[in-house]
CSV table of C-alpha atoms and ligand atoms in Angstrom, one decimal:
chain,number,residue,atom,x,y,z
A,180,MET,CA,85.0,75.2,106.8
A,181,THR,CA,82.4,75.9,103.4
A,182,GLY,CA,80.6,78.8,102.0
A,183,TRP,CA,83.8,80.5,100.6
A,184,ASP,CA,83.4,82.3,97.3
A,185,ALA,CA,87.1,82.4,96.9
A,186,GLU,CA,90.4,81.7,98.5
A,187,VAL,CA,93.8,83.9,99.1
A,188,ASP,CA,96.7,83.4,100.9
A,189,VAL,CA,96.9,86.9,102.3
A,190,ALA,CA,93.8,89.5,102.3
A,191,VAL,CA,95.0,93.0,102.3
A,192,VAL,CA,92.2,95.4,103.0
A,193,GLY,CA,93.0,98.8,101.3
A,194,GLY,CA,95.0,99.7,98.5
A,195,GLY,CA,96.9,102.8,99.8
A,196,ALA,CA,100.5,103.1,101.3
A,197,CYS,CA,100.1,100.2,103.7
A,198,GLY,CA,98.3,97.8,101.6
A,199,VAL,CA,100.1,98.4,98.7
A,200,MET,CA,103.5,98.1,100.3
A,201,THR,CA,102.5,94.8,102.2
A,202,ALA,CA,101.3,93.3,98.5
A,203,LEU,CA,104.4,94.0,96.7
A,204,ARG,CA,106.5,92.8,99.6
A,205,ALA,CA,104.3,89.5,100.3
A,206,ALA,CA,104.3,88.9,96.1
A,207,ARG,CA,107.7,88.6,95.8
A,208,ASP,CA,107.2,85.0,97.2
A,209,PRO,CA,105.6,83.7,94.0
A,210,GLY,CA,104.0,80.5,95.9
A,211,LEU,CA,101.9,83.4,97.8
A,212,VAL,CA,98.4,84.2,96.3
A,213,VAL,CA,97.7,87.9,97.6
A,214,GLY,CA,94.2,90.1,96.8
A,215,VAL,CA,94.5,93.8,97.4
A,216,PHE,CA,90.7,94.9,98.3
A,217,GLU,CA,90.2,98.1,97.6
A,218,LYS,CA,86.8,100.3,98.5
A,219,SER,CA,87.4,103.1,95.6
A,220,ALA,CA,90.7,103.7,93.6
A,221,ARG,CA,88.3,106.7,92.5
A,222,GLY,CA,87.3,108.1,96.3
A,223,GLY,CA,91.5,107.5,96.4
A,224,CYS,CA,93.7,106.8,99.4
A,225,ASN,CA,95.6,109.6,101.6
A,226,ALA,CA,99.1,108.5,100.2
A,227,ALA,CA,98.0,109.6,96.9
A,228,ILE,CA,97.6,113.4,98.2
A,229,SER,CA,100.1,113.4,100.5
A,230,SER,CA,103.3,115.5,99.8
A,231,GLY,CA,105.2,111.8,99.6
A,232,SER,CA,107.8,112.6,102.1
A,233,LEU,CA,109.7,110.1,103.2
A,234,ALA,CA,111.3,110.0,106.6
A,235,ALA,CA,114.4,108.1,106.9
A,236,GLY,CA,117.7,108.2,109.0
A,237,ALA,CA,121.1,106.9,107.8
A,238,THR,CA,120.7,106.5,104.0
A,239,ARG,CA,122.8,107.5,101.4
A,240,TRP,CA,121.3,110.7,100.2
A,241,GLN,CA,121.8,111.9,103.7
A,242,ALA,CA,125.8,110.9,103.7
A,243,ALA,CA,126.2,112.6,100.2
A,244,ALA,CA,125.1,115.9,101.6
A,245,GLY,CA,127.4,115.1,104.4
A,246,ILE,CA,124.4,114.6,107.2
A,247,GLU,CA,125.0,112.7,110.3
A,248,ASP,CA,121.9,110.3,111.4
A,249,SER,CA,120.6,107.2,112.2
A,250,PRO,CA,117.5,105.1,112.8
A,251,GLN,CA,118.1,105.5,116.4
A,252,ARG,CA,118.4,108.9,116.0
A,253,HIS,CA,115.5,109.4,114.0
A,254,ALA,CA,113.1,106.8,116.9
A,255,GLU,CA,114.3,109.1,119.4
A,256,ASP,CA,113.2,112.6,117.9
A,257,ILE,CA,109.8,110.4,116.9
A,258,LEU,CA,109.7,109.5,120.9
A,259,ARG,CA,110.5,112.8,122.4
A,260,ALA,CA,107.7,114.5,120.2
A,261,SER,CA,105.0,112.0,120.9
A,262,GLY,CA,105.9,110.9,124.7
A,263,ASP,CA,104.9,106.9,124.1
A,264,GLU,CA,107.5,105.0,125.6
A,265,GLU,CA,105.1,102.4,125.0
A,266,ARG,CA,105.3,102.3,121.9
A,267,ARG,CA,109.3,102.5,121.7
A,268,PRO,CA,109.4,98.6,119.8
A,269,VAL,CA,107.0,99.7,117.1
A,270,VAL,CA,108.7,103.0,116.5
A,271,GLU,CA,112.4,101.4,116.3
A,272,ALA,CA,111.0,98.5,114.0
A,273,LEU,CA,109.8,101.5,111.8
A,274,CYS,CA,112.8,103.5,112.0
A,275,ALA,CA,115.1,100.6,111.2
A,276,ALA,CA,113.6,99.4,108.0
A,277,ALA,CA,113.2,103.3,106.5
A,278,PRO,CA,116.1,103.6,105.0
A,279,GLU,CA,116.4,100.2,103.6
A,280,ILE,CA,112.5,100.9,102.5
A,281,VAL,CA,114.0,104.5,100.6
A,282,GLU,CA,116.6,102.5,98.8
A,283,TRP,CA,114.0,99.7,97.6
A,284,ILE,CA,112.1,102.3,96.4
A,285,ALA,CA,115.0,104.1,94.7
A,286,GLY,CA,115.9,100.8,93.6
A,287,THR,CA,112.5,100.5,91.1
A,288,ALA,CA,113.5,103.2,88.9
A,289,TYR,CA,111.6,105.9,91.2
A,290,PRO,CA,113.4,109.2,91.5
A,291,ILE,CA,114.3,110.3,95.0
A,292,GLU,CA,116.4,112.9,96.5
A,293,LEU,CA,117.0,114.3,100.3
A,294,GLY,CA,114.5,117.4,100.6
A,295,ALA,CA,117.5,119.6,101.5
A,296,ASP,CA,114.8,122.8,101.6
A,297,MET,CA,112.4,120.7,104.0
A,298,PRO,CA,113.3,121.6,107.8
A,299,ARG,CA,110.8,120.5,109.9
A,300,ALA,CA,110.2,121.0,113.6
A,301,GLY,CA,111.6,118.7,116.2
A,302,MET,CA,113.7,116.7,113.8
A,303,THR,CA,117.1,116.6,114.8
A,304,ALA,CA,118.3,116.0,111.2
A,305,TRP,CA,117.6,116.6,107.6
A,306,ARG,CA,115.6,113.5,106.8
A,307,LEU,CA,112.9,113.5,104.5
A,308,HIS,CA,113.1,111.9,101.0
A,309,THR,CA,110.9,113.3,98.4
A,310,ASP,CA,110.7,112.9,94.4
A,311,THR,CA,112.9,114.9,92.3
A,312,GLY,CA,110.2,117.2,90.7
A,313,ARG,CA,108.1,117.1,93.8
A,314,LEU,CA,105.5,116.2,92.4
A,315,GLY,CA,104.2,114.1,95.9
A,316,GLY,CA,102.5,111.0,97.1
A,317,GLY,CA,100.3,110.6,93.6
A,318,ARG,CA,103.5,110.0,91.4
A,319,LEU,CA,105.0,107.5,94.3
A,320,MET,CA,101.5,105.7,94.3
A,321,ARG,CA,100.8,105.8,91.0
A,322,HIS,CA,104.6,103.9,90.5
A,323,LEU,CA,103.7,101.8,93.4
A,324,ARG,CA,100.7,100.3,92.1
A,325,ALA,CA,102.3,99.7,88.6
A,326,LEU,CA,105.0,97.4,90.1
A,327,LEU,CA,102.2,95.8,91.6
A,328,ASP,CA,100.0,95.0,88.5
A,329,GLY,CA,103.8,93.4,87.3
A,330,HIS,CA,103.4,90.5,90.0
A,331,ASP,CA,100.8,87.7,88.6
A,332,ASN,CA,100.3,86.3,92.1
A,333,THR,CA,98.3,89.7,92.9
A,334,ALA,CA,95.2,90.8,92.0
A,335,PHE,CA,93.9,94.6,92.9
A,336,VAL,CA,90.2,94.3,93.0
A,337,ASP,CA,89.3,98.1,92.8
A,338,GLU,CA,85.1,98.8,93.4
A,339,ALA,CA,85.4,96.0,96.6
A,340,PRO,CA,84.8,97.6,100.2
A,341,VAL,CA,85.3,95.0,102.5
A,342,ILE,CA,82.2,94.9,104.4
A,343,ASP,CA,83.4,92.6,107.3
A,344,LEU,CA,86.0,90.0,108.6
A,345,ALA,CA,85.3,86.1,108.5
A,346,ALA,CA,86.2,84.6,112.0
A,347,HIS,CA,86.7,81.1,112.6
A,348,GLY,CA,86.1,80.9,116.6
A,349,SER,CA,88.9,83.3,117.9
A,350,GLU,CA,90.5,83.0,114.5
A,351,VAL,CA,90.2,85.4,112.0
A,352,ALA,CA,90.0,83.0,108.7
A,353,GLY,CA,89.2,85.9,105.9
A,354,VAL,CA,87.1,88.9,104.8
A,355,VAL,CA,83.8,90.1,103.5
A,356,VAL,CA,83.7,91.9,100.4
A,357,SER,CA,80.8,93.9,98.4
A,358,GLN,CA,81.2,93.6,94.9
A,359,ASN,CA,78.5,94.8,92.8
A,360,GLY,CA,76.6,95.1,95.9
A,361,SER,CA,76.7,91.2,96.7
A,362,PRO,CA,79.1,90.0,99.6
A,363,GLN,CA,81.9,87.7,98.9
A,364,ARG,CA,83.2,85.4,101.5
A,365,ILE,CA,87.0,85.2,100.7
A,366,ARG,CA,89.0,82.9,102.8
A,367,ALA,CA,92.7,84.3,103.5
A,368,GLY,CA,95.2,82.7,105.6
A,369,ALA,CA,96.3,86.3,106.7
A,370,VAL,CA,94.1,89.2,106.7
A,371,VAL,CA,95.9,92.9,106.6
A,372,LEU,CA,94.0,96.0,107.4
A,373,ALA,CA,95.2,98.7,105.6
A,374,ALA,CA,92.0,101.0,105.6
A,375,ASP,CA,93.4,104.1,107.1
A,376,GLY,CA,92.1,106.1,110.0
A,377,PHE,CA,88.7,107.5,110.6
A,378,ALA,CA,88.9,111.2,109.8
A,379,GLY,CA,86.7,111.0,106.9
A,380,ASN,CA,84.0,109.8,109.3
A,381,ARG,CA,82.1,112.9,111.2
A,382,ALA,CA,80.7,110.8,114.0
A,383,LEU,CA,83.9,109.2,114.9
A,384,VAL,CA,85.5,112.3,114.9
A,385,GLU,CA,83.1,114.4,117.1
A,386,GLU,CA,83.6,111.2,119.6
A,387,HIS,CA,87.3,111.0,119.7
A,388,LEU,CA,88.4,114.1,118.8
A,389,PRO,CA,85.8,116.6,119.8
A,390,GLN,CA,88.6,119.2,120.9
A,391,LEU,CA,89.4,119.8,117.0
A,392,GLY,CA,86.2,121.7,116.7
A,393,THR,CA,84.7,121.9,112.9
A,394,PRO,CA,87.8,121.7,111.3
A,395,PHE,CA,88.6,121.8,107.4
A,396,TYR,CA,89.3,118.7,106.3
A,397,GLY,CA,91.8,117.8,103.9
A,398,GLY,CA,92.1,114.0,103.6
A,399,VAL,CA,90.0,111.9,101.2
A,400,SER,CA,86.3,110.4,101.9
A,401,THR,CA,87.3,107.0,102.2
A,402,SER,CA,88.9,107.3,105.4
A,403,THR,CA,85.7,106.3,107.5
A,404,GLY,CA,87.3,103.7,109.7
A,405,ASP,CA,85.5,100.9,108.6
A,406,ALA,CA,88.0,98.4,110.1
A,407,LEU,CA,88.1,99.2,113.5
A,408,GLY,CA,84.5,97.9,114.5
A,409,TRP,CA,85.6,94.7,113.1
A,410,ALA,CA,88.7,94.2,115.0
A,411,LEU,CA,87.0,95.2,118.4
A,412,ARG,CA,84.6,92.7,117.7
A,413,MET,CA,87.7,90.2,117.6
A,414,GLY,CA,88.9,91.7,121.0
A,415,ALA,CA,91.1,94.2,119.8
A,416,ARG,CA,92.4,97.4,121.7
A,417,LEU,CA,92.4,100.5,120.6
A,418,ARG,CA,94.8,103.6,121.7
A,419,ASN,CA,95.4,107.6,121.2
A,420,MET,CA,92.0,107.9,119.6
A,421,GLY,CA,92.5,111.5,120.6
A,422,ALA,CA,95.7,112.3,118.2
A,423,ALA,CA,95.4,113.4,114.6
A,424,LEU,CA,97.7,114.5,111.9
A,425,ARG,CA,96.5,118.4,111.6
A,426,SER,CA,98.0,121.5,109.9
A,427,GLY,CA,98.0,124.7,110.7
A,428,LEU,CA,98.8,125.7,107.4
A,429,VAL,CA,95.3,125.5,105.4
A,430,VAL,CA,94.8,128.6,103.3
A,431,VAL,CA,91.3,130.0,104.2
A,432,ASP,CA,88.5,129.2,101.2
A,433,HIS,CA,91.5,127.5,99.0
A,434,GLY,CA,91.9,124.4,101.2
A,435,THR,CA,95.4,124.1,100.2
A,436,ARG,CA,98.4,124.0,102.2
A,437,VAL,CA,101.7,126.7,102.3
A,438,SER,CA,105.0,125.1,102.9
A,439,PRO,CA,105.9,124.3,106.2
A,440,ALA,CA,109.3,125.4,105.7
A,441,LEU,CA,108.2,129.2,105.5
A,442,PRO,CA,108.5,130.0,109.0
A,443,PHE,CA,112.0,128.3,108.7
A,444,ASN,CA,112.5,131.4,106.2
A,445,GLY,CA,111.2,134.1,108.3
A,446,ALA,CA,107.4,133.6,107.8
A,447,VAL,CA,105.7,135.5,110.4
A,448,LEU,CA,101.9,134.6,111.8
A,449,VAL,CA,99.6,137.6,112.8
A,450,ASN,CA,96.2,137.1,114.0
A,451,LEU,CA,93.0,139.5,113.2
A,452,ASP,CA,94.2,141.2,116.6
A,453,GLY,CA,97.1,142.2,114.7
A,454,GLU,CA,99.5,140.3,117.0
A,455,ARG,CA,102.1,137.7,117.1
A,456,PHE,CA,100.8,135.1,119.0
A,457,VAL,CA,103.7,132.2,118.4
A,458,ASP,CA,107.5,131.5,117.6
A,459,GLU,CA,106.5,130.0,114.4
A,460,GLU,CA,109.9,127.7,113.8
A,461,SER,CA,109.4,126.1,117.5
A,462,LYS,CA,106.1,124.0,116.2
A,463,GLY,CA,105.6,121.7,114.1
A,464,TYR,CA,102.3,121.8,111.4
A,465,SER,CA,100.0,119.5,113.3
A,466,SER,CA,100.9,121.4,116.7
A,467,LEU,CA,100.4,124.8,115.3
A,468,ALA,CA,96.5,123.8,113.8
A,469,GLY,CA,95.9,124.0,118.1
A,470,VAL,CA,97.4,127.6,118.4
A,471,LEU,CA,95.2,128.7,115.4
A,472,ARG,CA,92.2,126.9,117.1
A,473,ARG,CA,92.7,129.3,119.7
A,474,GLN,CA,93.0,132.4,117.8
A,475,PRO,CA,90.1,135.1,117.2
A,476,GLY,CA,88.2,133.6,114.0
A,477,GLU,CA,90.7,130.4,113.9
A,478,ARG,CA,92.7,131.8,111.5
A,479,ALA,CA,95.8,134.3,111.1
A,480,ALA,CA,97.8,135.9,108.3
A,481,MET,CA,101.2,134.0,107.2
A,482,ILE,CA,103.8,136.9,105.7
A,483,TRP,CA,106.6,136.3,104.0
A,484,ASP,CA,109.1,137.5,101.4
A,485,ALA,CA,110.7,136.8,98.2
A,486,THR,CA,113.6,135.2,99.9
A,487,ALA,CA,111.3,133.1,101.5
A,488,MET,CA,109.2,132.5,98.5
A,489,ALA,CA,112.1,131.6,96.4
A,490,ALA,CA,113.5,128.8,99.2
A,491,THR,CA,109.8,127.3,99.2
A,492,ARG,CA,108.3,127.9,95.7
A,493,GLU,CA,109.3,124.5,94.4
A,494,SER,CA,107.3,122.2,96.9
A,495,GLU,CA,104.2,120.7,95.4
A,496,MET,CA,102.3,122.7,98.3
A,497,MET,CA,103.4,125.8,97.2
A,498,ARG,CA,103.0,125.0,93.4
A,499,GLU,CA,99.3,124.2,94.5
A,500,CYS,CA,98.7,127.0,96.1
A,501,LEU,CA,100.0,129.6,93.2
A,502,ALA,CA,97.8,127.9,90.8
A,503,ALA,CA,94.7,128.3,92.9
A,504,ARG,CA,95.6,131.9,93.6
A,505,ALA,CA,95.7,131.1,97.3
A,506,ILE,CA,98.6,133.7,97.9
A,507,HIS,CA,98.3,137.4,98.1
A,508,ASP,CA,101.2,139.6,96.5
A,509,VAL,CA,101.4,142.7,99.2
A,510,PRO,CA,103.8,145.3,97.2
A,511,ALA,CA,104.5,147.5,100.5
A,512,ILE,CA,103.9,148.1,104.1
A,513,GLU,CA,101.0,150.3,103.8
A,514,ASP,CA,99.2,147.6,101.4
A,515,LEU,CA,99.8,144.9,104.4
A,516,ALA,CA,98.4,147.3,107.0
A,517,THR,CA,95.2,147.4,104.9
A,518,ALA,CA,95.3,143.8,104.3
A,519,LEU,CA,95.5,143.1,108.4
A,520,HIS,CA,93.3,146.0,109.0
A,521,ARG,CA,95.9,147.8,110.9
A,522,THR,CA,98.2,151.2,110.6
A,523,PRO,CA,101.5,150.6,109.0
A,524,GLU,CA,103.1,151.3,112.0
A,525,GLU,CA,101.2,148.2,114.3
A,526,ALA,CA,102.1,146.2,110.7
A,527,GLU,CA,105.5,147.1,111.1
A,528,ARG,CA,105.4,146.2,114.8
A,529,ALA,CA,104.3,142.6,114.1
A,530,LEU,CA,106.7,141.8,111.4
A,531,ALA,CA,109.7,142.7,114.1
A,532,PRO,CA,112.0,139.7,114.1
A,533,LEU,CA,112.1,137.5,117.0
A,534,PRO,CA,116.0,137.2,118.2
A,535,GLY,CA,117.9,135.4,115.9
A,536,ARG,CA,115.6,135.5,113.1
A,537,ARG,CA,115.8,137.9,110.0
A,538,ARG,CA,113.8,140.6,109.1
A,539,LEU,CA,111.3,140.4,106.2
A,540,THR,CA,111.9,142.9,103.4
A,541,ALA,CA,109.0,144.2,100.5
A,542,PRO,CA,107.3,143.3,98.7
A,543,TYR,CA,105.5,140.4,100.9
A,544,HIS,CA,103.2,137.8,100.1
A,545,LEU,CA,100.4,137.0,102.6
A,546,ALA,CA,98.1,134.0,102.9
A,547,TRP,CA,95.3,133.8,105.5
A,548,VAL,CA,95.6,130.1,107.3
A,549,THR,CA,93.6,128.2,109.4
A,550,HIS,CA,93.4,124.7,111.0
A,551,GLY,CA,92.7,121.5,109.2
A,552,LEU,CA,92.4,117.9,110.0
A,553,LEU,CA,94.0,115.6,107.5
A,554,ALA,CA,94.3,112.0,109.3
A,555,THR,CA,93.6,110.2,112.7
A,556,GLN,CA,96.4,108.8,114.6
A,557,GLY,CA,95.0,106.6,116.9
A,558,GLY,CA,93.9,103.0,116.4
A,559,LEU,CA,94.3,99.4,116.8
A,560,VAL,CA,97.2,98.3,119.3
A,561,ILE,CA,100.2,96.3,117.0
A,562,ASP,CA,103.3,94.6,117.7
A,563,PRO,CA,106.3,95.6,115.8
A,564,SER,CA,105.5,93.4,113.4
A,565,GLY,CA,102.1,94.4,112.9
A,566,ARG,CA,100.0,91.8,114.8
A,567,VAL,CA,96.5,93.0,116.1
A,568,LEU,CA,97.0,92.7,119.8
A,569,GLY,CA,93.9,91.4,121.7
A,570,THR,CA,92.8,93.1,125.3
A,571,THR,CA,95.6,90.3,126.9
A,572,GLY,CA,98.3,91.5,125.2
A,573,GLU,CA,98.1,88.5,122.8
A,574,PRO,CA,97.9,88.9,119.1
A,575,ILE,CA,95.1,87.8,117.6
A,576,PRO,CA,95.6,85.1,115.1
A,577,GLY,CA,95.3,85.5,111.5
A,578,LEU,CA,95.3,89.5,111.7
A,579,TYR,CA,97.5,92.5,111.2
A,580,ALA,CA,96.8,96.2,110.6
A,581,GLY,CA,99.5,99.2,109.5
A,582,GLY,CA,99.3,102.8,108.7
A,583,GLY,CA,96.5,104.6,109.7
A,584,THR,CA,94.3,101.4,111.0
A,585,ALA,CA,96.4,101.0,113.8
A,586,CYS,CA,97.4,103.5,116.4
A,587,GLY,CA,100.2,105.9,114.9
A,588,LEU,CA,103.5,107.4,116.4
A,589,ALA,CA,102.1,110.5,117.6
A,590,GLY,CA,101.3,109.6,121.5
A,591,PRO,CA,97.9,110.7,122.9
A,592,HIS,CA,97.9,114.1,121.2
A,593,SER,CA,98.2,115.8,117.7
A,594,ASP,CA,101.3,118.0,119.0
A,595,GLY,CA,103.3,115.0,118.8
A,596,TYR,CA,103.4,114.2,115.5
A,597,LEU,CA,106.5,114.8,113.7
A,598,SER,CA,106.8,115.3,110.2
A,599,GLY,CA,106.7,112.0,107.9
A,600,ASN,CA,104.9,110.0,110.4
A,601,GLY,CA,102.2,108.8,108.7
A,602,LEU,CA,104.0,107.2,105.6
A,603,LEU,CA,106.5,105.9,108.0
A,604,SER,CA,103.7,104.0,109.4
A,605,ALA,CA,102.1,103.0,106.6
A,606,PHE,CA,105.2,102.0,103.9
A,607,GLY,CA,107.1,100.6,107.1
A,608,MET,CA,104.7,98.5,108.9
A,609,GLY,CA,103.7,97.1,105.1
A,610,TRP,CA,107.2,96.2,104.6
A,611,LEU,CA,107.4,94.7,107.7
A,612,ILE,CA,103.9,92.3,107.5
A,613,GLY,CA,104.3,91.7,104.0
A,614,ASN,CA,108.2,90.4,104.3
A,615,ASN,CA,107.2,88.4,107.5
A,616,LEU,CA,104.2,86.9,105.5
A,617,ALA,CA,106.3,86.1,102.5
A,618,ILE,CA,107.9,83.8,105.2
A,619,GLU,CA,105.2,82.5,107.3
A,620,GLN,CA,102.5,82.0,105.0
A,621,ARG,CA,104.5,79.1,103.2
B,896,LIG,C1,97.1,116.1,102.7
B,896,LIG,C2,98.1,115.3,103.1
B,896,LIG,C3,99.2,115.2,103.5
B,896,LIG,C4,99.8,114.5,104.2
B,896,LIG,N1,101.6,114.3,103.7
B,896,LIG,C5,102.2,113.3,104.3
B,896,LIG,C6,103.5,113.6,104.2
B,896,LIG,O1,104.1,113.9,103.3
B,896,LIG,N2,104.2,112.2,104.8
B,896,LIG,C7,103.7,111.4,105.3
B,896,LIG,O2,104.6,110.5,106.3
B,896,LIG,N3,102.7,111.3,105.6
B,896,LIG,C8,101.5,112.4,104.9
B,896,LIG,N4,100.1,112.1,105.3
B,896,LIG,C9,99.5,111.5,105.9
B,896,LIG,C10,99.7,110.1,105.2
B,896,LIG,O3,99.0,110.3,103.8
B,896,LIG,C11,98.7,108.7,105.9
B,896,LIG,O4,99.5,108.9,106.8
B,896,LIG,C12,98.9,107.6,104.7
B,896,LIG,O5,98.6,107.3,103.6
B,896,LIG,C13,97.9,106.4,105.8
B,896,LIG,O6,98.3,105.4,104.8
B,896,LIG,P1,97.3,104.2,105.1
B,896,LIG,O7,98.0,102.9,103.7
B,896,LIG,O8,97.1,103.5,106.5
B,896,LIG,O9,95.6,105.2,104.0
B,896,LIG,P2,95.7,105.3,102.6
B,896,LIG,O10,97.1,105.6,101.6
B,896,LIG,O11,94.7,106.5,103.0
B,896,LIG,O12,95.2,104.0,101.9
B,896,LIG,C14,93.7,103.0,102.5
B,896,LIG,C15,93.4,102.8,101.7
B,896,LIG,O13,92.4,101.9,102.3
B,896,LIG,C16,90.9,102.3,101.7
B,896,LIG,N5,89.6,101.5,102.2
B,896,LIG,C17,88.9,102.1,103.1
B,896,LIG,N6,88.2,101.6,104.1
B,896,LIG,C18,88.2,100.3,102.9
B,896,LIG,C19,87.3,99.0,103.0
B,896,LIG,N7,86.6,99.2,104.0
B,896,LIG,N8,87.6,98.0,102.1
B,896,LIG,C20,88.5,98.5,101.7
B,896,LIG,N9,89.6,99.3,101.2
B,896,LIG,C21,89.1,100.3,102.0
B,896,LIG,C22,91.0,103.4,100.8
B,896,LIG,O14,90.0,103.8,99.8
B,896,LIG,C23,92.9,103.8,100.8
B,896,LIG,O15,92.7,103.5,99.1
B,896,LIG,C24,99.4,113.0,104.9
B,896,LIG,C25,97.9,112.9,104.7
B,896,LIG,C26,97.3,114.1,103.9
B,896,LIG,C27,95.7,113.9,104.0
């Protein structure tokens, strides 16, 4: 076939979590040429604004903390939350890879610790790993990008949005990249779609997620679902398009998020009618978003005390809230009553602890929280090796997908999202695809 402007062995669409991990793993093979085509590093990727928390079961950090866990238990937690048994093979493949990935990242001189202060609903063992210092996903992505720059057989091409796939009959043969406004046809033995989901595309969100209403959008502008249409034209299938990673912890008028660990440290939610409306510990932050959407004014006051503050303030989320002055200090119950437009007695009643929970003590902290959309979770159907499957269930030759471009792990609804699923899908599938390509493309 003629008419190519350049050729690589592996063309990666998107330089975020999935794309960079795919490239890092594939590039270990010095015989492969890997091109990562990134729409806009300035526009950014969700991984870089994420908390960077990595879910993995049976790591040495867990063992050191005396925590029993396994990839199987991790997979069961995800599947219990999602109810999506059809995805079991993919979930199990990702959970099996997860401890190896965390170990590998640590082995590249990246400081990792177990988030022993990061309890999450639905997680039967403490298994979120994070960087010491809690600088979040930005630090991790800068580190991984620097590692990628160290590979001579890899090019990270920025400001180079992929605008289409190039096909040869029913096979994917490369990508069409826009560079300085001019289309370049890049031939590739394999194309990996790692362009994230469509949460930044208002029309697609309205089409697939009308139940979300008009949430605050907390993701990057680059997540516009570009890859979905190209893959559909090649015969790919979509699944679980109504699921999203949401957050019910977005601070009104600020857009920062309070820590998901607050409810586990006694924080309570009170709505504009002065009522407690949920067992705060029972809901993951994605699921909590739906509950908040149904409250008067689509918001509620989250209230906590000094003990809860001390347990959470080192998280990057709380640091951002404090820096943004998104948290109010409330000295006494009378001040809390004023903030809630209630009497002190009503405020006192609203703070009554649920059975078995501790009572908050003054002084308090308060933030008005609402629901937000962070990332979509529906996408292309893939197999456990990341190959994109067509309507017949057969892989589309030459086409892979991972991270937010692929169907996520939450099942059909946002309530099924378990903390850590997003980066697990992205880094995990990048790891599996890159490892396989290092073998297959030779
Ligand atoms: C605020 C926030 C906090 C989060 N916290 C966590 C967390 O702590 N743990 C967790 O597991 N998950 C978390 N997530 C979810 C997680 O960040 C995502 O699931 C994950 O980043 C998806 O990885 P990805 O590689 O698919 O996409 P991204 O990391 O977003 O990377 C996609 C890249 O593709 C590029 N791109 C898009 N279109 C094109 C195109 N046409 N051509 C070329 N390039 C393109 C984009 O510019 C971007 O660089 C969070 C998300 C948000 C928004």
